[in-house]
PDB file of C-alpha atoms and ligand atoms in Angstrom:
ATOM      1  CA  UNK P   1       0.000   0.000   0.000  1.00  0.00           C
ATOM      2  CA  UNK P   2       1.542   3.790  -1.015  1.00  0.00           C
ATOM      3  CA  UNK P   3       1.482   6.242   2.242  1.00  0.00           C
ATOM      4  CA  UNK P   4      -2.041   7.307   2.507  1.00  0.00           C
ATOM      5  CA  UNK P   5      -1.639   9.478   5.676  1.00  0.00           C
ATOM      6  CA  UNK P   6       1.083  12.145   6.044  1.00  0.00           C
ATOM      7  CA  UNK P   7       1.995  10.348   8.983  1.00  0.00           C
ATOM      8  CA  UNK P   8       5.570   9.332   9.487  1.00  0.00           C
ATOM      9  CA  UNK P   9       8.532   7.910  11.587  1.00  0.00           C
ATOM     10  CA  UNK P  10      12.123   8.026  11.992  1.00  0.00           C
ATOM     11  CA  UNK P  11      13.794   5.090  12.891  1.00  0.00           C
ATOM     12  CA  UNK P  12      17.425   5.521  14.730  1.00  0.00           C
ATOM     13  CA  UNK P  13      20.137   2.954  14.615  1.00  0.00           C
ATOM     14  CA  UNK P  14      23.902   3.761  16.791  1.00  0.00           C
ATOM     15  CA  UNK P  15      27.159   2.687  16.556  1.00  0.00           C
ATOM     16  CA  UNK P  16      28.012  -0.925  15.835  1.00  0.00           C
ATOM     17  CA  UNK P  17      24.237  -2.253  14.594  1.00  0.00           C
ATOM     18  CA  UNK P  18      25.341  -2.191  11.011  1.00  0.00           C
ATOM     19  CA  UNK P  19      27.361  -5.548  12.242  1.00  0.00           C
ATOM     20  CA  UNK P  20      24.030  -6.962  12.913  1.00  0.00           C
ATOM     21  CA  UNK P  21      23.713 -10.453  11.936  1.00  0.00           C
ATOM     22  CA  UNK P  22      27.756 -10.438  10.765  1.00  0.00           C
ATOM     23  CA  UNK P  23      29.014 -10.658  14.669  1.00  0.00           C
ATOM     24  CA  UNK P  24      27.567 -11.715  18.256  1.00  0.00           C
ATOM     25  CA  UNK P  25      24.306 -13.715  17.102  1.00  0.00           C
ATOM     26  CA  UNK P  26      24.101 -14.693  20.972  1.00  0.00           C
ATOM     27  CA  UNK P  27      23.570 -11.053  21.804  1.00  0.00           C
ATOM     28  CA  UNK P  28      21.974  -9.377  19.185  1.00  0.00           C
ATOM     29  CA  UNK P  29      20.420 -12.238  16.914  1.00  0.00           C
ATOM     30  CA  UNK P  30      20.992 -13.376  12.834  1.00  0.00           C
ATOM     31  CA  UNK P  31      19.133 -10.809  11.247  1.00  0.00           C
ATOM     32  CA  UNK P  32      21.044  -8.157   9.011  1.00  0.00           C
ATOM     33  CA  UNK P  33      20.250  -4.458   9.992  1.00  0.00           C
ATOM     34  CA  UNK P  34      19.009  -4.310   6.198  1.00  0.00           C
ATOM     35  CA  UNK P  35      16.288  -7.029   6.967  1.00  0.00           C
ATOM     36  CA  UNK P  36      15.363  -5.368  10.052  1.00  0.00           C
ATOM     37  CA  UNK P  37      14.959  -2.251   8.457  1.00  0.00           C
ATOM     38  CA  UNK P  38      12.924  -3.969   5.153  1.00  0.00           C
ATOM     39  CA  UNK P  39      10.213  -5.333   7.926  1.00  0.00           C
ATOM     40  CA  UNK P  40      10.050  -1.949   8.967  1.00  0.00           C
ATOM     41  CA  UNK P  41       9.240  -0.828   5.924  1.00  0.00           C
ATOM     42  CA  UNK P  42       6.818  -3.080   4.803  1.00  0.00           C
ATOM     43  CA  UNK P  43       5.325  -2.700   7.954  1.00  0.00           C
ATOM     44  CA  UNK P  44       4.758   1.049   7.783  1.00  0.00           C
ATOM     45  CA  UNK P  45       3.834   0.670   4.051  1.00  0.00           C
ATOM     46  CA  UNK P  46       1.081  -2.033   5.104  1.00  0.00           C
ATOM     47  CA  UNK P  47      -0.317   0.941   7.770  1.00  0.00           C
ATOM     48  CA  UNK P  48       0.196   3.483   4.707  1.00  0.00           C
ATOM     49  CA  UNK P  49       2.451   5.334   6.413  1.00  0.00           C
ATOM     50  CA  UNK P  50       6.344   7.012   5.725  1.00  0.00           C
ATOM     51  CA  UNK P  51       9.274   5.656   7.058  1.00  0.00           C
ATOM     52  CA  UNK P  52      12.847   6.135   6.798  1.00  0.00           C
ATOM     53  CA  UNK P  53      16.022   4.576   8.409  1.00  0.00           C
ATOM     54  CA  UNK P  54      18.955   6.005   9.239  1.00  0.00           C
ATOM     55  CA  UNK P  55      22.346   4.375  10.801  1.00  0.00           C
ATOM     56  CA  UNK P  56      25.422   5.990  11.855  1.00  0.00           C
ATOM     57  CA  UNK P  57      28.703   5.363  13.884  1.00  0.00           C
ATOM     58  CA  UNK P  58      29.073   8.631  14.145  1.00  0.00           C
ATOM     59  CA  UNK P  59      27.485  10.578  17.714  1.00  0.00           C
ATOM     60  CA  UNK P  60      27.938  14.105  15.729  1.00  0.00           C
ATOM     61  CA  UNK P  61      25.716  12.552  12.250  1.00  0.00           C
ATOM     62  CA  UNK P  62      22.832  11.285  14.273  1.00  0.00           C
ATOM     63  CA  UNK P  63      22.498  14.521  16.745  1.00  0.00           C
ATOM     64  CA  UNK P  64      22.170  16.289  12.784  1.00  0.00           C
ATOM     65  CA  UNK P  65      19.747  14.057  11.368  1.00  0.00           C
ATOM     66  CA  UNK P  66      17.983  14.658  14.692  1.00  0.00           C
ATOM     67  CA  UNK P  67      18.356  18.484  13.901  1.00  0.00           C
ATOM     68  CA  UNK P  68      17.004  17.867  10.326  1.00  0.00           C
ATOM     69  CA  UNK P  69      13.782  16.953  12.015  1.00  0.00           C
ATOM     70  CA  UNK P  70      13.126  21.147  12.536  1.00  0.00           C
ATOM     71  CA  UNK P  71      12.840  21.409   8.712  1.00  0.00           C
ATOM     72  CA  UNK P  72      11.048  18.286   7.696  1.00  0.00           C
ATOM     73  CA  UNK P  73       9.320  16.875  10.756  1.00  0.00           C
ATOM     74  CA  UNK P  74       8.560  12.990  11.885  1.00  0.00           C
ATOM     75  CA  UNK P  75       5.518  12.205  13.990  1.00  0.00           C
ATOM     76  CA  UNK P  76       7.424   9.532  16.135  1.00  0.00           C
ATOM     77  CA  UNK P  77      11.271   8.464  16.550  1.00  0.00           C
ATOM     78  CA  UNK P  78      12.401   4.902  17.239  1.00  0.00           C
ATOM     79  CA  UNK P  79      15.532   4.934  18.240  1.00  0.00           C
ATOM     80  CA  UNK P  80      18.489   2.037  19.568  1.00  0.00           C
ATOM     81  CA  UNK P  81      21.311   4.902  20.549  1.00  0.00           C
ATOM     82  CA  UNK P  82      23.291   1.408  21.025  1.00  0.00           C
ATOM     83  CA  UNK P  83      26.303   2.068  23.004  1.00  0.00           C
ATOM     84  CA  UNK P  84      25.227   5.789  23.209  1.00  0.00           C
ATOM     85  CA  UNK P  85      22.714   5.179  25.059  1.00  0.00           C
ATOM     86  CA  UNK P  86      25.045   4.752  28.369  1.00  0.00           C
ATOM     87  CA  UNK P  87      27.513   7.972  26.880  1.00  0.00           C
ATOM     88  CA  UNK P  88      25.635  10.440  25.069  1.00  0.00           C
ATOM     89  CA  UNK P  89      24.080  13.876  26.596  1.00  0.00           C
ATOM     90  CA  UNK P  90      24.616  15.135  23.156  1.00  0.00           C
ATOM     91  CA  UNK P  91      21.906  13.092  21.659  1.00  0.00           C
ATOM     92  CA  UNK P  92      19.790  13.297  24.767  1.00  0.00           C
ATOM     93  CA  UNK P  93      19.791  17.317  24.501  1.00  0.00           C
ATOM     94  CA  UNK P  94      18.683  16.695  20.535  1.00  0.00           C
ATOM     95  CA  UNK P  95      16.106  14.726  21.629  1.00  0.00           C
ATOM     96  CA  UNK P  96      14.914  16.486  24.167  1.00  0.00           C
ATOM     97  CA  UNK P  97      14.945  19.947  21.955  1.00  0.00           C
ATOM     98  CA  UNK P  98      13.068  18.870  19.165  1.00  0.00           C
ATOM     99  CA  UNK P  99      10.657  16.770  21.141  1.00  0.00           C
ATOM    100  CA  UNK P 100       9.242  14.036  19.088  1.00  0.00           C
ATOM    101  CA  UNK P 101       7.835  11.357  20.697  1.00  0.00           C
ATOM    102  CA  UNK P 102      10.192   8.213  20.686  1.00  0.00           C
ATOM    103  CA  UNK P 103      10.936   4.424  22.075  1.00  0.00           C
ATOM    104  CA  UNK P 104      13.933   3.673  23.240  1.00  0.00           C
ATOM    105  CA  UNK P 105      14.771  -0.232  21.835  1.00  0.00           C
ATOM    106  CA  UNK P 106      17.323  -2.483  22.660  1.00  0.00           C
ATOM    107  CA  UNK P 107      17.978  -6.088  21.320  1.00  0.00           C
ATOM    108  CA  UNK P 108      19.256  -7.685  24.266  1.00  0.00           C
ATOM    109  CA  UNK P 109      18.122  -6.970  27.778  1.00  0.00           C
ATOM    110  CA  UNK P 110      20.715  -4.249  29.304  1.00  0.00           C
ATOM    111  CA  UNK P 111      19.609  -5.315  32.930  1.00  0.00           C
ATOM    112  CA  UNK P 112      21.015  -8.644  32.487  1.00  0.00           C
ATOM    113  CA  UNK P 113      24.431  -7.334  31.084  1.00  0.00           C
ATOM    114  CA  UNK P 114      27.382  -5.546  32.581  1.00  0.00           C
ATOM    115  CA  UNK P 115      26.397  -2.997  35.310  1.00  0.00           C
ATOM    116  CA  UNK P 116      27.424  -0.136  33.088  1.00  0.00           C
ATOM    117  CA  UNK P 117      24.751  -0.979  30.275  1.00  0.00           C
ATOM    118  CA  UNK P 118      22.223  -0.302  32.792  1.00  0.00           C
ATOM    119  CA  UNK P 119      21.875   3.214  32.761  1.00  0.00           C
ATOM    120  CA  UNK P 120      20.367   5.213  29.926  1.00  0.00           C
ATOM    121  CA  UNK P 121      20.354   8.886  29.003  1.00  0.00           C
ATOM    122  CA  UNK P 122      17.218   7.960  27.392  1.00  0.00           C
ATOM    123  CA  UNK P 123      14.861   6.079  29.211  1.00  0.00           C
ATOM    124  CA  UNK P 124      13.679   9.179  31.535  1.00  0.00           C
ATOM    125  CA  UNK P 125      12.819  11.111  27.942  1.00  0.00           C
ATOM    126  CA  UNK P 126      11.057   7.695  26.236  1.00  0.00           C
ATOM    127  CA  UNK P 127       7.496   7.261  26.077  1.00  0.00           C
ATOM    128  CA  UNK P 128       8.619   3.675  26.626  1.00  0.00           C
ATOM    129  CA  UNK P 129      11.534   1.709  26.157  1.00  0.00           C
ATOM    130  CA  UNK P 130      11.705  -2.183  25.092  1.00  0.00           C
ATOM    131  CA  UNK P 131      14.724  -4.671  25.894  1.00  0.00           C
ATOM    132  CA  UNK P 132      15.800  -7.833  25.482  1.00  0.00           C
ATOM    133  CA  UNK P 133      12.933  -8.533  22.658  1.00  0.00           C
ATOM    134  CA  UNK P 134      15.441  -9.007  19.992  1.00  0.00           C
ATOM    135  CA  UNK P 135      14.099  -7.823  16.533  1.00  0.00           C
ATOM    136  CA  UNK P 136      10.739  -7.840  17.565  1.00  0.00           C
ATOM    137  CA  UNK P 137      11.052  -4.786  19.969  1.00  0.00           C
ATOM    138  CA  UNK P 138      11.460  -2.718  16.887  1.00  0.00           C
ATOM    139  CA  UNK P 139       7.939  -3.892  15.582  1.00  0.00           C
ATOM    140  CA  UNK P 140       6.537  -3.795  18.845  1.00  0.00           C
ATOM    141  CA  UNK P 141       7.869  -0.031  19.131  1.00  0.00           C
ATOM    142  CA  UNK P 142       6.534   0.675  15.266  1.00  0.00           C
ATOM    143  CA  UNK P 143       3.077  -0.916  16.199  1.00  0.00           C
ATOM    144  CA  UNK P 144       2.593   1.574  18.811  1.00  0.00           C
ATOM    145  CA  UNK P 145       3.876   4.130  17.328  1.00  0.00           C
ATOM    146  CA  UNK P 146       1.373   3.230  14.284  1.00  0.00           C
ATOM    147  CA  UNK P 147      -1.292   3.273  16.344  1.00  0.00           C
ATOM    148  CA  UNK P 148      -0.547   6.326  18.597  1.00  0.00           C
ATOM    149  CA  UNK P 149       0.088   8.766  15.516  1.00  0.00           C
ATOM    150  CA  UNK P 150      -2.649   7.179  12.950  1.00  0.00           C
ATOM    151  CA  UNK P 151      -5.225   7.979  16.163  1.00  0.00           C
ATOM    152  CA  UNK P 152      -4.194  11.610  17.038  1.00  0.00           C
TER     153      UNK P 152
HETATM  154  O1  CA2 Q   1      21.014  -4.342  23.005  1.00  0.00           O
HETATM  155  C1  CA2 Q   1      21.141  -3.350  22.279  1.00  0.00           C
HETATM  156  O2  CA2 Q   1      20.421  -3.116  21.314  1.00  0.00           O
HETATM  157  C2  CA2 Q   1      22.291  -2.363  22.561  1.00  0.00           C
HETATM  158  O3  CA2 Q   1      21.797  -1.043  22.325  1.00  0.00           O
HETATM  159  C3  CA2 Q   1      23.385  -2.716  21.578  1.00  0.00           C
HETATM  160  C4  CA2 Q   1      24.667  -1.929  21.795  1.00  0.00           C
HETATM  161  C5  CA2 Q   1      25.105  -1.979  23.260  1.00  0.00           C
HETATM  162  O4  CA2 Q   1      26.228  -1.132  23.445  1.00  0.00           O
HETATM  163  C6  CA2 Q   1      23.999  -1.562  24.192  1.00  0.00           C
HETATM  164  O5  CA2 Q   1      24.453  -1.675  25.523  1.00  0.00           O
HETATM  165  C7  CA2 Q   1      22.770  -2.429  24.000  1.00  0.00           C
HETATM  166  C8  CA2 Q   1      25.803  -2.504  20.950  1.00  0.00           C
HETATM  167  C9  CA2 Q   1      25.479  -2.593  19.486  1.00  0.00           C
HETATM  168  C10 CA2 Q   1      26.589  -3.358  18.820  1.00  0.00           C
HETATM  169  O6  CA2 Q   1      26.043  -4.109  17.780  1.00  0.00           O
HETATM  170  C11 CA2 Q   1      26.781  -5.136  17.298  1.00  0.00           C
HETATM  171  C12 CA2 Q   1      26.140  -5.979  16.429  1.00  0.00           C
HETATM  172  C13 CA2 Q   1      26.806  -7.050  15.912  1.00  0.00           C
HETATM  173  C14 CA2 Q   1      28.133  -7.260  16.244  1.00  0.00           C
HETATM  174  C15 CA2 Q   1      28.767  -6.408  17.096  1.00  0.00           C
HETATM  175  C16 CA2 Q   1      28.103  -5.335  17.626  1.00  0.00           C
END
């Protein structure tokens, strides 16, 4: 199905998660970042609404695609800030400024990792956050989000 509503929603991937499905299955799981991001799509195109995707390894790239968001809006942000989440007031403080709704979603469960993965910059600022739900936390996130924006 072509977008029908103007609707639309950014979905955020950090450092390292373009590895996905090359490194680590036991942590993070055999699917590619590409097929993630096709579900996504499909998903979002089923709902007739826009998506796009955007990965970087780069802290400084992702706080300006965040910044892009003043001149051509999003209705909802899902975002992994992968090992920013634990590092990055930068990308908090772009959140935070150009406040868009967004779910914070992590593959693995950070509560049952190394002490250091348990604390977020994020989580405070998240209308939820989902973890340890593999792949499926980012379809969970988009379902919501689907449903939140399609309703207001
Ligand atoms: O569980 C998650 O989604 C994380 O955000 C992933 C981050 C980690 O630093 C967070 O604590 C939790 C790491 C992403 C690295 O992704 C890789 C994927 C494949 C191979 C190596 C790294």
């Amino acid at each position: 199905m072509a977008q029908l509503s103007s609707k639309s929603v950014l979905v955020l991937h950090g450092p390292n998660l373009n590895l996905l499905g090359l490194r680590e299955p036991d942590h993070y799981g055999s699917d590619t970042l590409e097929s993630i991001n096709n579900q996504l799509k499909q998903h979002a195109d089923d709902a007739g609404i826009g998506i796009d995707t955007f990965q970087s390894n780069h802290e400084g790239e992702l706080v300006e695609r965040i910044h892009s968001l003043a001149r051509a809006p999003v209705d909802f942000i899902i975002i992994n800030p992968a090992a920013f989440t634990h590092t990055s007031v930068a990308l908090r403080d772009a959140l935070s400024a150009v406040k868009i709704p967004f779910i914070e979603v992590h593959l693995s469960n950070i509560y049952a990792r190394e002490s250091f993965r348990h604390h977020s910059y994020f989580s405070d600022l998240a209308v939820g956050v989902i973890s340890g739900l593999g792949a499926r936390g980012y379809s969970l996130a988009l379902n919501y989000a689907i449903n939140t924006i399609t309703r207001a």
